[in-house]
C-alpha positions as a LaTeX table, in Angstrom:
\begin{tabular}{lrrr}
\hline
Residue & $x$ (\AA) & $y$ (\AA) & $z$ (\AA) \\
\hline
Met1 & 16.38 & $-3.35$ & $-215.38$ \\
Lys2 & 20.18 & $-3.55$ & $-215.23$ \\
Asn3 & 22.01 & $-6.36$ & $-213.44$ \\
Ser4 & 23.26 & $-3.94$ & $-210.78$ \\
Glu5 & 19.67 & $-2.95$ & $-210.00$ \\
Met6 & 18.56 & $-6.59$ & $-209.96$ \\
Ser7 & 21.37 & $-7.44$ & $-207.53$ \\
Arg8 & 19.90 & $-5.05$ & $-204.99$ \\
Ser9 & 16.55 & $-6.86$ & $-205.09$ \\
Ser10 & 18.02 & $-10.37$ & $-204.84$ \\
Pro11 & 19.54 & $-11.92$ & $-201.69$ \\
Phe12 & 22.26 & $-13.37$ & $-203.91$ \\
Lys13 & 24.71 & $-10.68$ & $-205.02$ \\
Met14 & 26.46 & $-13.17$ & $-207.31$ \\
Arg15 & 24.46 & $-15.45$ & $-209.59$ \\
Leu16 & 26.75 & $-17.89$ & $-211.35$ \\
Val17 & 25.88 & $-20.19$ & $-214.22$ \\
His18 & 27.89 & $-23.39$ & $-213.86$ \\
Leu19 & 29.23 & $-24.77$ & $-217.13$ \\
Asp20 & 30.25 & $-28.38$ & $-216.69$ \\
Leu21 & 32.65 & $-28.95$ & $-219.57$ \\
Lys22 & 33.37 & $-32.64$ & $-218.98$ \\
Gly23 & 30.63 & $-33.65$ & $-221.38$ \\
Ala24 & 29.48 & $-32.12$ & $-224.69$ \\
Pro25 & 31.51 & $-28.92$ & $-224.17$ \\
Pro26 & 30.10 & $-26.00$ & $-226.21$ \\
Lys27 & 32.03 & $-24.43$ & $-229.06$ \\
Val28 & 33.26 & $-20.90$ & $-228.38$ \\
Ser29 & 30.96 & $-19.70$ & $-231.16$ \\
Tyr30 & 27.96 & $-21.02$ & $-229.21$ \\
Leu31 & 29.15 & $-19.37$ & $-225.99$ \\
Ser32 & 29.33 & $-16.07$ & $-227.90$ \\
Glu33 & 25.62 & $-16.45$ & $-228.60$ \\
Val34 & 24.47 & $-17.67$ & $-225.21$ \\
Phe35 & 26.48 & $-15.38$ & $-222.89$ \\
Pro36 & 24.35 & $-12.32$ & $-223.78$ \\
Leu37 & 21.27 & $-14.36$ & $-222.85$ \\
Phe38 & 22.80 & $-15.36$ & $-219.51$ \\
His39 & 23.43 & $-11.69$ & $-218.78$ \\
Ala40 & 19.95 & $-10.62$ & $-219.86$ \\
Leu41 & 18.39 & $-13.27$ & $-217.60$ \\
Gly42 & 20.24 & $-11.91$ & $-214.57$ \\
Ala43 & 23.45 & $-13.92$ & $-214.33$ \\
Asn44 & 26.58 & $-11.97$ & $-213.44$ \\
Gly45 & 29.11 & $-14.78$ & $-213.24$ \\
Leu46 & 30.24 & $-18.15$ & $-214.57$ \\
Leu47 & 31.70 & $-21.15$ & $-212.77$ \\
Leu48 & 33.80 & $-22.91$ & $-215.40$ \\
Glu49 & 34.52 & $-26.55$ & $-214.59$ \\
Tyr50 & 37.08 & $-27.31$ & $-217.28$ \\
Glu51 & 38.30 & $-30.76$ & $-216.26$ \\
Asp52 & 40.03 & $-32.23$ & $-219.36$ \\
Met53 & 38.92 & $-29.34$ & $-221.59$ \\
Phe54 & 41.65 & $-27.10$ & $-220.17$ \\
Pro55 & 44.82 & $-26.85$ & $-222.33$ \\
Tyr56 & 47.28 & $-28.23$ & $-219.81$ \\
Glu57 & 50.90 & $-28.06$ & $-220.95$ \\
Gly58 & 54.23 & $-29.70$ & $-220.15$ \\
His59 & 54.09 & $-32.76$ & $-217.90$ \\
Leu60 & 50.33 & $-32.18$ & $-217.48$ \\
Arg61 & 49.62 & $-32.33$ & $-221.19$ \\
Leu62 & 48.33 & $-35.90$ & $-220.85$ \\
Leu63 & 45.32 & $-34.52$ & $-218.92$ \\
Arg64 & 43.87 & $-32.60$ & $-221.83$ \\
Ala65 & 41.24 & $-34.08$ & $-224.13$ \\
Lys66 & 41.91 & $-34.21$ & $-227.87$ \\
His67 & 39.30 & $-31.50$ & $-228.42$ \\
Ala68 & 40.33 & $-29.34$ & $-225.43$ \\
Tyr69 & 40.07 & $-25.59$ & $-225.73$ \\
Ser70 & 43.29 & $-23.90$ & $-226.85$ \\
Pro71 & 44.82 & $-21.03$ & $-224.83$ \\
Pro72 & 43.50 & $-18.48$ & $-227.40$ \\
Glu73 & 40.04 & $-20.02$ & $-227.07$ \\
Ile74 & 40.19 & $-19.72$ & $-223.27$ \\
Lys75 & 41.15 & $-16.06$ & $-223.66$ \\
Glu76 & 38.27 & $-15.56$ & $-226.08$ \\
Ile77 & 35.84 & $-17.16$ & $-223.62$ \\
Leu78 & 37.05 & $-14.80$ & $-220.89$ \\
His79 & 36.78 & $-11.85$ & $-223.27$ \\
Leu80 & 33.20 & $-12.79$ & $-224.17$ \\
Ala81 & 32.38 & $-13.14$ & $-220.49$ \\
Thr82 & 33.77 & $-9.67$ & $-219.76$ \\
Leu83 & 31.77 & $-8.16$ & $-222.62$ \\
Asn84 & 28.64 & $-9.59$ & $-221.04$ \\
Glu85 & 29.51 & $-8.62$ & $-217.45$ \\
Leu86 & 29.97 & $-12.24$ & $-216.37$ \\
Glu87 & 32.72 & $-12.71$ & $-213.78$ \\
Val88 & 34.55 & $-16.00$ & $-214.32$ \\
Ile89 & 35.45 & $-18.37$ & $-211.51$ \\
Pro90 & 37.49 & $-21.37$ & $-212.69$ \\
Leu91 & 37.08 & $-24.75$ & $-210.97$ \\
Val92 & 39.95 & $-27.19$ & $-210.48$ \\
Gln93 & 39.32 & $-30.49$ & $-208.72$ \\
Thr94 & 42.01 & $-31.12$ & $-206.09$ \\
Phe95 & 40.83 & $-34.06$ & $-203.95$ \\
Gly96 & 37.73 & $-35.96$ & $-205.06$ \\
His97 & 36.47 & $-36.34$ & $-208.64$ \\
Met98 & 40.02 & $-36.71$ & $-209.90$ \\
Glu99 & 39.08 & $-39.35$ & $-212.48$ \\
Phe100 & 40.30 & $-37.33$ & $-215.45$ \\
Val101 & 43.71 & $-37.12$ & $-213.78$ \\
Leu102 & 44.15 & $-40.43$ & $-211.99$ \\
Lys103 & 42.82 & $-42.57$ & $-214.86$ \\
His104 & 46.23 & $-42.12$ & $-216.51$ \\
Glu105 & 48.71 & $-44.90$ & $-215.82$ \\
Ala106 & 51.48 & $-42.38$ & $-215.20$ \\
Leu107 & 49.53 & $-40.90$ & $-212.27$ \\
Ala108 & 47.72 & $-43.98$ & $-210.97$ \\
His109 & 50.18 & $-44.32$ & $-208.08$ \\
Leu110 & 48.62 & $-41.18$ & $-206.56$ \\
Arg111 & 45.21 & $-42.80$ & $-206.05$ \\
Glu112 & 43.96 & $-43.17$ & $-202.50$ \\
Val113 & 42.74 & $-46.68$ & $-203.39$ \\
Ala114 & 44.48 & $-48.40$ & $-206.29$ \\
Leu115 & 41.28 & $-49.67$ & $-207.93$ \\
Phe116 & 39.52 & $-46.29$ & $-208.05$ \\
Pro117 & 40.73 & $-43.14$ & $-209.82$ \\
Asn118 & 38.36 & $-40.72$ & $-208.14$ \\
Thr119 & 40.26 & $-39.80$ & $-204.95$ \\
Leu120 & 43.75 & $-38.38$ & $-204.54$ \\
Asn121 & 46.09 & $-39.81$ & $-201.89$ \\
Pro122 & 46.58 & $-36.88$ & $-199.47$ \\
His123 & 49.70 & $-38.41$ & $-197.90$ \\
Glu124 & 51.90 & $-38.16$ & $-200.98$ \\
Ala125 & 53.92 & $-34.98$ & $-201.40$ \\
Glu126 & 53.59 & $-35.52$ & $-205.14$ \\
Ser127 & 49.80 & $-35.19$ & $-204.80$ \\
Leu128 & 49.99 & $-31.61$ & $-203.60$ \\
Ala129 & 52.65 & $-30.85$ & $-206.22$ \\
Leu130 & 50.29 & $-32.21$ & $-208.89$ \\
Val131 & 47.27 & $-30.13$ & $-207.89$ \\
Gly132 & 49.57 & $-27.15$ & $-207.37$ \\
Ala133 & 50.80 & $-27.44$ & $-210.95$ \\
Met134 & 47.21 & $-27.72$ & $-212.21$ \\
Ile135 & 46.20 & $-24.64$ & $-210.25$ \\
Ser136 & 49.20 & $-22.67$ & $-211.52$ \\
Gln137 & 48.39 & $-23.36$ & $-215.16$ \\
Val138 & 44.70 & $-22.53$ & $-214.73$ \\
Met139 & 45.46 & $-19.32$ & $-212.84$ \\
Glu140 & 47.98 & $-18.28$ & $-215.47$ \\
Leu141 & 45.12 & $-18.09$ & $-217.97$ \\
His142 & 42.77 & $-16.47$ & $-215.41$ \\
Pro143 & 44.82 & $-13.55$ & $-214.07$ \\
Gly144 & 43.01 & $-11.46$ & $-211.53$ \\
Ala145 & 40.37 & $-14.08$ & $-210.70$ \\
Arg146 & 38.79 & $-13.13$ & $-207.36$ \\
Trp147 & 37.84 & $-16.71$ & $-206.59$ \\
Leu148 & 39.11 & $-20.18$ & $-207.49$ \\
His149 & 36.91 & $-23.20$ & $-206.81$ \\
Val150 & 39.07 & $-26.14$ & $-205.68$ \\
Gly151 & 36.29 & $-28.75$ & $-205.56$ \\
Cys152 & 36.89 & $-31.13$ & $-202.61$ \\
Asp153 & 33.44 & $-32.73$ & $-202.83$ \\
Glu154 & 32.51 & $-36.41$ & $-202.61$ \\
Val155 & 35.95 & $-37.62$ & $-201.59$ \\
Tyr156 & 34.97 & $-41.27$ & $-201.79$ \\
Tyr157 & 37.24 & $-43.90$ & $-200.19$ \\
Leu158 & 39.02 & $-41.26$ & $-198.08$ \\
Gly159 & 40.97 & $-43.04$ & $-195.37$ \\
Glu160 & 40.77 & $-46.43$ & $-197.06$ \\
Gly161 & 44.21 & $-46.43$ & $-198.68$ \\
Glu162 & 47.12 & $-48.23$ & $-197.05$ \\
Ala163 & 48.89 & $-45.01$ & $-196.04$ \\
Ser164 & 45.66 & $-43.60$ & $-194.61$ \\
Arg165 & 44.96 & $-46.78$ & $-192.63$ \\
Arg166 & 48.38 & $-46.53$ & $-190.99$ \\
Trp167 & 47.89 & $-42.82$ & $-190.32$ \\
Leu168 & 44.45 & $-43.39$ & $-188.78$ \\
Gln169 & 45.87 & $-45.90$ & $-186.30$ \\
Gln170 & 47.74 & $-43.06$ & $-184.61$ \\
Glu171 & 46.07 & $-41.39$ & $-181.64$ \\
His172 & 43.75 & $-38.43$ & $-182.37$ \\
Asn173 & 43.86 & $-39.00$ & $-186.14$ \\
Thr174 & 40.46 & $-39.13$ & $-187.86$ \\
Lys175 & 39.09 & $-39.00$ & $-191.38$ \\
Ala176 & 37.79 & $-35.50$ & $-190.65$ \\
Arg177 & 41.26 & $-34.34$ & $-189.65$ \\
Leu178 & 42.74 & $-35.96$ & $-192.76$ \\
Cys179 & 40.20 & $-34.21$ & $-194.98$ \\
Leu180 & 40.71 & $-30.81$ & $-193.34$ \\
Ser181 & 44.49 & $-31.06$ & $-193.53$ \\
His182 & 44.41 & $-31.58$ & $-197.31$ \\
Ile183 & 41.88 & $-28.80$ & $-197.86$ \\
Lys184 & 44.06 & $-26.51$ & $-195.75$ \\
Ala185 & 47.19 & $-27.45$ & $-197.70$ \\
Val186 & 45.49 & $-26.73$ & $-201.03$ \\
Ala187 & 44.01 & $-23.44$ & $-199.80$ \\
Cys188 & 47.35 & $-22.30$ & $-198.37$ \\
His189 & 49.00 & $-23.13$ & $-201.71$ \\
Val190 & 46.47 & $-20.95$ & $-203.55$ \\
Leu191 & 46.70 & $-18.03$ & $-201.13$ \\
Ala192 & 50.51 & $-18.08$ & $-200.96$ \\
Arg193 & 50.78 & $-17.66$ & $-204.72$ \\
His194 & 47.57 & $-15.74$ & $-205.39$ \\
Pro195 & 46.79 & $-13.74$ & $-202.23$ \\
Ala196 & 43.96 & $-11.84$ & $-203.91$ \\
Thr197 & 42.17 & $-15.06$ & $-204.90$ \\
Arg198 & 39.80 & $-16.70$ & $-202.44$ \\
Pro199 & 39.39 & $-20.51$ & $-202.60$ \\
Leu200 & 35.87 & $-21.96$ & $-202.74$ \\
Val201 & 35.04 & $-25.56$ & $-201.74$ \\
Trp202 & 31.92 & $-27.68$ & $-202.03$ \\
Asp203 & 30.69 & $-28.16$ & $-198.47$ \\
Asp204 & 29.58 & $-31.80$ & $-198.28$ \\
Met205 & 32.79 & $-33.06$ & $-196.67$ \\
Leu206 & 32.49 & $-30.35$ & $-193.98$ \\
Arg207 & 28.86 & $-30.81$ & $-192.93$ \\
Ala208 & 29.30 & $-33.57$ & $-190.37$ \\
Ile209 & 32.54 & $-32.30$ & $-188.84$ \\
Pro210 & 31.94 & $-30.97$ & $-185.29$ \\
Glu211 & 32.18 & $-27.23$ & $-184.77$ \\
Asp212 & 35.21 & $-27.41$ & $-182.49$ \\
Gln213 & 37.20 & $-29.42$ & $-185.03$ \\
Leu214 & 36.28 & $-27.11$ & $-187.88$ \\
Ser215 & 37.15 & $-24.04$ & $-185.84$ \\
Ala216 & 40.50 & $-25.42$ & $-184.66$ \\
Ser217 & 41.54 & $-26.53$ & $-188.16$ \\
Gly218 & 42.13 & $-23.03$ & $-189.49$ \\
Val219 & 40.15 & $-23.90$ & $-192.63$ \\
Pro220 & 37.35 & $-21.35$ & $-191.99$ \\
Gln221 & 39.84 & $-18.51$ & $-192.36$ \\
Leu222 & 41.05 & $-19.85$ & $-195.72$ \\
Val223 & 38.05 & $-20.93$ & $-197.80$ \\
Glu224 & 34.42 & $-20.10$ & $-198.55$ \\
Pro225 & 32.08 & $-23.14$ & $-198.52$ \\
Val226 & 29.48 & $-23.64$ & $-201.24$ \\
Leu227 & 26.43 & $-25.33$ & $-199.71$ \\
Trp228 & 24.84 & $-27.51$ & $-202.37$ \\
Asp229 & 21.53 & $-29.29$ & $-202.57$ \\
Tyr230 & 19.65 & $-29.97$ & $-205.79$ \\
Gly231 & 16.49 & $-31.55$ & $-204.40$ \\
Ala232 & 12.98 & $-30.23$ & $-204.86$ \\
Asp233 & 12.26 & $-30.60$ & $-201.14$ \\
Leu234 & 15.05 & $-28.96$ & $-199.21$ \\
Asp235 & 15.28 & $-29.11$ & $-195.43$ \\
Ile236 & 15.10 & $-25.33$ & $-195.22$ \\
His237 & 15.44 & $-25.23$ & $-191.44$ \\
Gly238 & 18.34 & $-27.66$ & $-191.56$ \\
Lys239 & 20.14 & $-25.56$ & $-194.16$ \\
Ala240 & 19.68 & $-22.43$ & $-192.03$ \\
Leu241 & 21.15 & $-24.28$ & $-189.04$ \\
Leu242 & 24.09 & $-25.44$ & $-191.15$ \\
Met243 & 24.78 & $-21.88$ & $-192.23$ \\
Glu244 & 24.70 & $-20.79$ & $-188.60$ \\
Lys245 & 27.11 & $-23.59$ & $-187.70$ \\
Tyr246 & 29.54 & $-22.43$ & $-190.37$ \\
Arg247 & 29.24 & $-18.86$ & $-189.08$ \\
Lys248 & 30.10 & $-19.99$ & $-185.55$ \\
Cys249 & 33.11 & $-21.90$ & $-186.90$ \\
Gly250 & 34.56 & $-18.72$ & $-188.34$ \\
Phe251 & 33.62 & $-18.82$ & $-192.03$ \\
Leu252 & 33.11 & $-15.23$ & $-193.19$ \\
Arg253 & 31.33 & $-15.91$ & $-196.49$ \\
Leu254 & 29.08 & $-18.70$ & $-197.73$ \\
Trp255 & 27.66 & $-19.60$ & $-201.12$ \\
Ala256 & 24.63 & $-21.64$ & $-202.13$ \\
Ala257 & 24.37 & $-24.04$ & $-205.06$ \\
Ser258 & 21.13 & $-25.04$ & $-206.73$ \\
Ala259 & 20.70 & $-26.76$ & $-210.11$ \\
Phe260 & 19.04 & $-25.82$ & $-213.36$ \\
Lys261 & 19.67 & $-29.16$ & $-215.07$ \\
Gly262 & 21.50 & $-32.45$ & $-214.76$ \\
Ala263 & 20.60 & $-33.44$ & $-211.20$ \\
Thr264 & 17.59 & $-35.71$ & $-211.72$ \\
Gly265 & 18.89 & $-38.92$ & $-213.27$ \\
Ala266 & 21.30 & $-40.58$ & $-215.66$ \\
Ser267 & 18.75 & $-41.14$ & $-218.42$ \\
Gln268 & 17.26 & $-37.65$ & $-218.26$ \\
Ala269 & 17.11 & $-36.14$ & $-221.74$ \\
Leu270 & 14.54 & $-33.38$ & $-221.12$ \\
Thr271 & 14.89 & $-31.03$ & $-218.17$ \\
Pro272 & 12.11 & $-31.19$ & $-215.51$ \\
Ile273 & 11.75 & $-27.43$ & $-215.08$ \\
Glu274 & 9.28 & $-27.59$ & $-212.19$ \\
His275 & 11.76 & $-29.62$ & $-210.10$ \\
His276 & 14.50 & $-27.05$ & $-210.56$ \\
Leu277 & 12.16 & $-24.11$ & $-210.00$ \\
Arg278 & 11.14 & $-25.55$ & $-206.63$ \\
Asn279 & 14.78 & $-26.16$ & $-205.74$ \\
Asn280 & 15.76 & $-22.55$ & $-206.45$ \\
Met281 & 12.70 & $-21.11$ & $-204.72$ \\
Gln282 & 13.56 & $-23.04$ & $-201.57$ \\
Trp283 & 17.10 & $-21.68$ & $-201.68$ \\
Leu284 & 15.49 & $-18.22$ & $-201.54$ \\
Gln285 & 13.78 & $-19.31$ & $-198.33$ \\
Val286 & 17.08 & $-20.56$ & $-196.93$ \\
Ala287 & 18.70 & $-17.20$ & $-197.77$ \\
Ala288 & 15.91 & $-15.40$ & $-195.89$ \\
Arg289 & 16.55 & $-17.47$ & $-192.75$ \\
Gly290 & 20.34 & $-17.60$ & $-192.82$ \\
Pro291 & 22.80 & $-15.23$ & $-191.12$ \\
Ala292 & 22.50 & $-11.77$ & $-192.63$ \\
Asp293 & 25.10 & $-10.71$ & $-195.19$ \\
Met294 & 26.97 & $-14.03$ & $-195.15$ \\
Leu295 & 25.69 & $-15.30$ & $-198.48$ \\
Gln296 & 27.97 & $-14.16$ & $-201.26$ \\
Gly297 & 25.96 & $-15.70$ & $-204.08$ \\
Ile298 & 24.41 & $-18.78$ & $-205.65$ \\
Val299 & 25.74 & $-21.20$ & $-208.24$ \\
Leu300 & 23.13 & $-22.62$ & $-210.61$ \\
Thr301 & 24.77 & $-25.92$ & $-211.49$ \\
Gly302 & 24.24 & $-27.63$ & $-214.82$ \\
Trp303 & 25.74 & $-31.10$ & $-214.61$ \\
Gln304 & 26.56 & $-32.88$ & $-217.86$ \\
Arg305 & 27.22 & $-36.42$ & $-216.70$ \\
Asp306 & 25.16 & $-38.50$ & $-214.32$ \\
Phe307 & 25.90 & $-41.98$ & $-213.00$ \\
Ala308 & 23.02 & $-44.08$ & $-211.71$ \\
Pro309 & 22.21 & $-45.61$ & $-209.29$ \\
Phe310 & 24.34 & $-43.49$ & $-206.96$ \\
Glu311 & 23.73 & $-40.18$ & $-208.77$ \\
Lys312 & 27.44 & $-39.41$ & $-209.02$ \\
Tyr313 & 28.42 & $-36.77$ & $-211.53$ \\
Asp314 & 31.80 & $-37.88$ & $-212.74$ \\
His315 & 34.14 & $-38.21$ & $-215.68$ \\
Phe316 & 33.07 & $-41.71$ & $-216.73$ \\
Ser317 & 29.31 & $-41.23$ & $-216.61$ \\
Val318 & 26.85 & $-40.95$ & $-219.47$ \\
Leu319 & 25.57 & $-37.61$ & $-220.74$ \\
Cys320 & 22.34 & $-36.28$ & $-219.33$ \\
Glu321 & 20.58 & $-33.14$ & $-220.61$ \\
Leu322 & 22.55 & $-31.09$ & $-223.11$ \\
Leu323 & 23.14 & $-27.42$ & $-222.27$ \\
Pro324 & 20.67 & $-26.02$ & $-224.88$ \\
Val325 & 17.98 & $-28.35$ & $-223.54$ \\
Gly326 & 18.41 & $-26.82$ & $-220.08$ \\
Ile327 & 18.29 & $-23.18$ & $-221.19$ \\
Pro328 & 14.52 & $-22.73$ & $-220.52$ \\
Ser329 & 15.01 & $-24.13$ & $-217.02$ \\
Leu330 & 17.95 & $-21.79$ & $-216.47$ \\
Ala331 & 15.82 & $-18.85$ & $-217.60$ \\
Val332 & 12.99 & $-19.80$ & $-215.26$ \\
Cys333 & 15.35 & $-20.28$ & $-212.31$ \\
Leu334 & 17.40 & $-17.11$ & $-212.81$ \\
Gln335 & 14.37 & $-14.89$ & $-213.30$ \\
Ser336 & 12.59 & $-16.44$ & $-210.32$ \\
Leu337 & 15.63 & $-15.86$ & $-208.09$ \\
Leu338 & 15.65 & $-12.23$ & $-209.16$ \\
His339 & 11.94 & $-11.58$ & $-208.76$ \\
Gly340 & 11.19 & $-13.83$ & $-205.80$ \\
Gly341 & 8.92 & $-16.26$ & $-207.62$ \\
Phe342 & 7.46 & $-17.39$ & $-210.93$ \\
Ala343 & 4.33 & $-15.25$ & $-211.20$ \\
Glu344 & 2.61 & $-14.62$ & $-214.52$ \\
Asp345 & 4.61 & $-11.46$ & $-215.20$ \\
Val346 & 7.89 & $-13.35$ & $-214.64$ \\
Lys347 & 6.65 & $-16.17$ & $-216.89$ \\
Ala348 & 5.93 & $-13.60$ & $-219.60$ \\
Lys349 & 9.45 & $-12.17$ & $-219.26$ \\
Val350 & 10.97 & $-15.64$ & $-219.63$ \\
Glu351 & 8.84 & $-16.43$ & $-222.69$ \\
Asn352 & 9.93 & $-13.14$ & $-224.22$ \\
Phe353 & 13.62 & $-13.87$ & $-223.58$ \\
Leu354 & 13.30 & $-17.36$ & $-225.07$ \\
Gly355 & 10.94 & $-16.57$ & $-227.94$ \\
Ile356 & 8.52 & $-19.23$ & $-226.69$ \\
Ser357 & 4.79 & $-18.44$ & $-226.89$ \\
Asn358 & 3.73 & $-20.67$ & $-223.99$ \\
Leu359 & 6.39 & $-22.24$ & $-221.79$ \\
Glu360 & 5.16 & $-25.37$ & $-220.04$ \\
Ile361 & 7.04 & $-26.11$ & $-216.80$ \\
Thr362 & 5.08 & $-29.09$ & $-215.45$ \\
Asp363 & 5.65 & $-31.61$ & $-218.25$ \\
Phe364 & 7.31 & $-32.08$ & $-221.63$ \\
Thr365 & 4.27 & $-31.73$ & $-223.87$ \\
Ser366 & 5.24 & $-28.35$ & $-225.31$ \\
Glu367 & 7.31 & $-28.56$ & $-228.47$ \\
Gly368 & 7.59 & $-24.84$ & $-229.18$ \\
Ala369 & 11.03 & $-24.37$ & $-230.65$ \\
Gly370 & 11.68 & $-20.87$ & $-229.37$ \\
Ser371 & 14.33 & $-18.57$ & $-230.78$ \\
Phe372 & 17.11 & $-18.69$ & $-228.18$ \\
Pro373 & 20.60 & $-20.03$ & $-229.02$ \\
Gly374 & 20.30 & $-23.82$ & $-229.30$ \\
Ser375 & 16.51 & $-23.87$ & $-229.45$ \\
Asp376 & 16.66 & $-26.09$ & $-232.55$ \\
Ile377 & 18.52 & $-28.71$ & $-230.49$ \\
Leu378 & 15.83 & $-28.55$ & $-227.81$ \\
Ala379 & 13.15 & $-29.03$ & $-230.48$ \\
Leu380 & 14.91 & $-32.13$ & $-231.84$ \\
Val381 & 15.52 & $-33.67$ & $-228.41$ \\
Thr382 & 11.91 & $-32.97$ & $-227.43$ \\
His383 & 10.64 & $-34.63$ & $-230.60$ \\
Val384 & 12.78 & $-37.70$ & $-229.99$ \\
Gly385 & 11.83 & $-37.82$ & $-226.32$ \\
Leu386 & 8.10 & $-37.48$ & $-226.89$ \\
His387 & 7.66 & $-39.57$ & $-230.02$ \\
Leu388 & 10.53 & $-41.71$ & $-231.18$ \\
Arg389 & 11.61 & $-42.94$ & $-227.76$ \\
Ser390 & 8.26 & $-44.59$ & $-227.05$ \\
Ser391 & 8.43 & $-46.29$ & $-230.45$ \\
Val392 & 11.92 & $-47.60$ & $-229.71$ \\
Asp393 & 10.84 & $-48.83$ & $-226.26$ \\
Thr394 & 7.86 & $-50.64$ & $-227.83$ \\
Leu395 & 10.11 & $-52.25$ & $-230.43$ \\
Leu396 & 12.60 & $-53.41$ & $-227.80$ \\
Glu397 & 9.83 & $-54.77$ & $-225.59$ \\
Arg398 & 8.41 & $-56.68$ & $-228.58$ \\
Asp399 & 11.84 & $-58.20$ & $-229.23$ \\
Arg400 & 12.21 & $-59.21$ & $-225.59$ \\
Leu401 & 8.78 & $-60.85$ & $-225.62$ \\
Ser402 & 9.55 & $-62.62$ & $-228.90$ \\
Ser403 & 12.82 & $-63.99$ & $-227.51$ \\
Phe404 & 11.06 & $-65.13$ & $-224.34$ \\
Leu405 & 8.34 & $-66.99$ & $-226.29$ \\
Lys406 & 10.89 & $-68.65$ & $-228.55$ \\
Gly407 & 12.70 & $-69.86$ & $-225.47$ \\
Ile408 & 9.50 & $-71.51$ & $-224.20$ \\
Ile409 & 8.26 & $-73.00$ & $-227.49$ \\
Leu410 & 11.45 & $-74.08$ & $-229.19$ \\
Lys411 & 13.77 & $-76.75$ & $-227.84$ \\
Pro412 & 17.44 & $-75.82$ & $-227.66$ \\
Pro413 & 19.45 & $-77.11$ & $-230.63$ \\
\hline
\end{tabular}
């Protein structure tokens, strides 16, 4: 079955695989192997979150990592995506999650709160100029992109900077208004320079804003919200109500965002497939209850860095599951979204795609290597997770007990 035929049977016309490149970014040679698999599984788009892997130039050169992709490599990635019928949507953070930008001393003065590099100060004219320059460079290498994701999620400490405190003391000023004004400024910047490109935003900062404020802000005419929730027990009714609220506010298109890996804990090395399957299946239920024809697509996120205990996915966090480790989960989720569930025939299709004789989704006991790109990495991580890790934990516990007993028995010198 071709992707065009599968699209007609799925409530999500667009099915994007999110590649979070701020941790263990894949080589282009690996992407050349895995993109055909993405396409075969039913994906028809990519959400590329470059962060410091983008080859920023000029005064933005300090943002790029030492091993960032080069401009020719970006072009090759886009070429490979086109060959595999995967539409690329780049993601540029423009408000929250600005750690990779604001960690630099030269840009630290643009932080909302001086101690924390995650939130941009929306009062500084230089802030908009900065994100505008980032957007321009990214769009230059993505000509013709129909969408640009501008982030705007988890804007921690918004309103807590000195300039914001003064601004909030004025009558009628609120944190919601401050947030909406920056989102509007960024969206207007994108549309003024790239009128054929529609900005996407994560929706968490919009959820609690009253309908009348959202409607009056003008933001619904400028952006398309991406409703995200990675839990295994979604409030399906609540999500349907939220979609209806956004419709009433004037948003014309909405997106959903599930997860196929990276949303279950900082120390997660092996992907809990059953968790992600349930998450995606419940998004299908949300789609069935939401306003007809509003849902443009779904983003299957694959976060690379997780920070416990607050479950923040940011620049400074440790790595969670590697991309190859999450491929079986991605296969299960994509195929289940296409076919409406994970029945035995769908399971057989997934096993065939992955070259795995018996895919186990409820635990990590299966060590079948498979034959998909990166399956050898999954086999190694599984072996370490199932066997060596318990040995290391036992050894560490023995050392802790030994130190404790020595502290009781022996007098200090």
